CSV table of C-alpha atoms in Angstrom, one decimal:
chain,number,residue,atom,x,y,z
A,1,UNK,CA,95.9,123.5,83.1
A,2,UNK,CA,95.5,125.0,78.8
A,3,UNK,CA,95.4,128.3,79.5
A,4,UNK,CA,98.6,127.4,80.8
A,5,UNK,CA,100.3,125.3,78.9
A,6,UNK,CA,100.7,127.7,76.0
A,7,UNK,CA,103.1,130.5,78.4
A,8,UNK,CA,105.1,127.3,79.1
A,9,UNK,CA,106.0,126.7,75.9
A,10,UNK,CA,107.2,129.9,75.6
A,11,UNK,CA,108.8,129.7,79.2
A,12,UNK,CA,110.9,126.6,77.2
A,13,UNK,CA,112.2,128.2,74.0
A,14,UNK,CA,113.7,130.6,76.1
A,15,UNK,CA,115.6,128.2,78.1
A,16,UNK,CA,116.6,126.4,75.0
A,17,UNK,CA,118.2,129.7,74.0
A,18,UNK,CA,119.9,130.5,77.5
A,19,UNK,CA,121.0,126.5,76.9
A,20,UNK,CA,121.9,127.5,73.7
A,21,UNK,CA,123.7,131.0,74.1
A,22,UNK,CA,125.5,129.2,76.9
A,23,UNK,CA,126.4,126.2,75.5
A,24,UNK,CA,127.7,128.4,72.2
A,25,UNK,CA,130.3,131.1,75.4
A,26,UNK,CA,131.5,127.3,76.3
A,27,UNK,CA,132.5,126.2,73.1
A,28,UNK,CA,134.0,129.8,72.5
A,29,UNK,CA,136.1,129.7,76.4
A,30,UNK,CA,137.4,125.9,75.4
A,31,UNK,CA,138.2,126.8,71.6
A,32,UNK,CA,140.6,129.5,73.2
A,33,UNK,CA,141.4,127.9,76.6
A,34,UNK,CA,139.7,130.3,79.0
A,35,UNK,CA,140.6,129.4,82.3
A,36,UNK,CA,138.9,126.2,83.7
A,37,UNK,CA,137.4,128.5,86.7
A,38,UNK,CA,135.9,130.0,84.1
A,39,UNK,CA,134.9,126.7,81.7
A,40,UNK,CA,132.7,125.1,85.3
A,41,UNK,CA,131.1,128.6,86.2
A,42,UNK,CA,129.6,128.2,82.2
A,43,UNK,CA,128.9,124.5,82.8
A,44,UNK,CA,127.1,124.9,86.3
A,45,UNK,CA,125.4,127.3,84.5
A,46,UNK,CA,124.2,125.7,81.3
A,47,UNK,CA,123.4,122.3,83.4
A,48,UNK,CA,120.6,124.2,85.4
A,49,UNK,CA,119.2,125.7,82.7
A,50,UNK,CA,119.5,121.9,80.8
A,51,UNK,CA,117.7,121.3,84.1
A,52,UNK,CA,115.1,123.1,84.3
A,53,UNK,CA,114.2,122.4,80.3
A,54,UNK,CA,113.8,118.6,81.6
A,55,UNK,CA,111.6,119.9,84.4
A,56,UNK,CA,109.2,121.7,82.4
A,57,UNK,CA,109.5,118.9,78.9
A,58,UNK,CA,108.4,116.2,82.6
A,59,UNK,CA,105.5,119.1,83.2
A,60,UNK,CA,104.7,119.3,79.5
A,61,UNK,CA,104.4,115.0,79.3
A,62,UNK,CA,102.3,114.7,81.9
A,63,UNK,CA,99.9,116.8,80.6
A,64,UNK,CA,96.2,115.3,79.3
A,65,UNK,CA,94.1,117.7,77.5
A,66,UNK,CA,91.4,114.9,79.5
A,67,UNK,CA,92.3,117.1,82.5
A,68,UNK,CA,91.8,120.4,80.4
A,69,UNK,CA,89.1,122.7,79.7
A,70,UNK,CA,88.8,123.2,75.1
A,71,UNK,CA,91.4,123.6,73.9
A,72,UNK,CA,90.7,126.9,71.4
A,73,UNK,CA,92.2,125.5,67.9
A,74,UNK,CA,94.1,128.9,67.6
A,75,UNK,CA,95.8,127.9,70.9
A,76,UNK,CA,96.8,124.5,68.6
A,77,UNK,CA,97.8,126.3,65.9
A,78,UNK,CA,100.5,128.4,67.9
A,79,UNK,CA,101.5,125.6,70.1
A,80,UNK,CA,102.0,123.7,66.6
A,81,UNK,CA,104.0,126.2,65.9
A,82,UNK,CA,106.1,126.7,68.6
A,83,UNK,CA,107.1,122.6,68.7
A,84,UNK,CA,108.6,123.3,65.5
A,85,UNK,CA,110.3,126.0,66.6
A,86,UNK,CA,111.4,123.5,70.0
A,87,UNK,CA,112.8,121.0,67.7
A,88,UNK,CA,114.6,122.8,65.4
A,89,UNK,CA,116.6,124.2,69.0
A,90,UNK,CA,117.1,121.2,70.2
A,91,UNK,CA,118.6,119.6,66.7
A,92,UNK,CA,120.6,122.6,67.0
A,93,UNK,CA,121.0,122.9,70.4
A,94,UNK,CA,122.5,118.8,69.7
A,95,UNK,CA,125.0,119.5,67.0
A,96,UNK,CA,126.3,122.3,69.2
A,97,UNK,CA,126.9,119.4,72.1
A,98,UNK,CA,129.1,117.4,69.3
A,99,UNK,CA,130.6,119.3,69.4
A,100,UNK,CA,131.8,120.1,72.8
A,101,UNK,CA,132.0,116.9,73.4
A,102,UNK,CA,134.9,116.8,69.7
A,103,UNK,CA,136.5,119.8,71.8
A,104,UNK,CA,136.6,117.4,75.1
A,105,UNK,CA,137.9,115.1,74.3
A,106,UNK,CA,141.2,117.4,72.3
A,107,UNK,CA,141.7,118.6,75.4
A,108,UNK,CA,141.8,115.4,76.9
């Protein structure tokens, strides 16, 4: 799987970008009191991407280096860099989700 590991991490980064973008749109939609239909559409899109992120994460969690051919040191360095970016995006997403929760509470 090591040959597939790097592309999977890159795809995971792209999915995080998508979910962050949709979260921004959702926050804006809630702040500007857009239609419920539009908000629900954004929520559905966000849910699908979040589920894809969860699936990719499960796949990465099941990766076992012993099941793989030898991984080159430069790939390990790239993976470390990507992992740091993922941590940053996950932290940012957590902050945005707290903002979403606050907005949802204000609507009720």
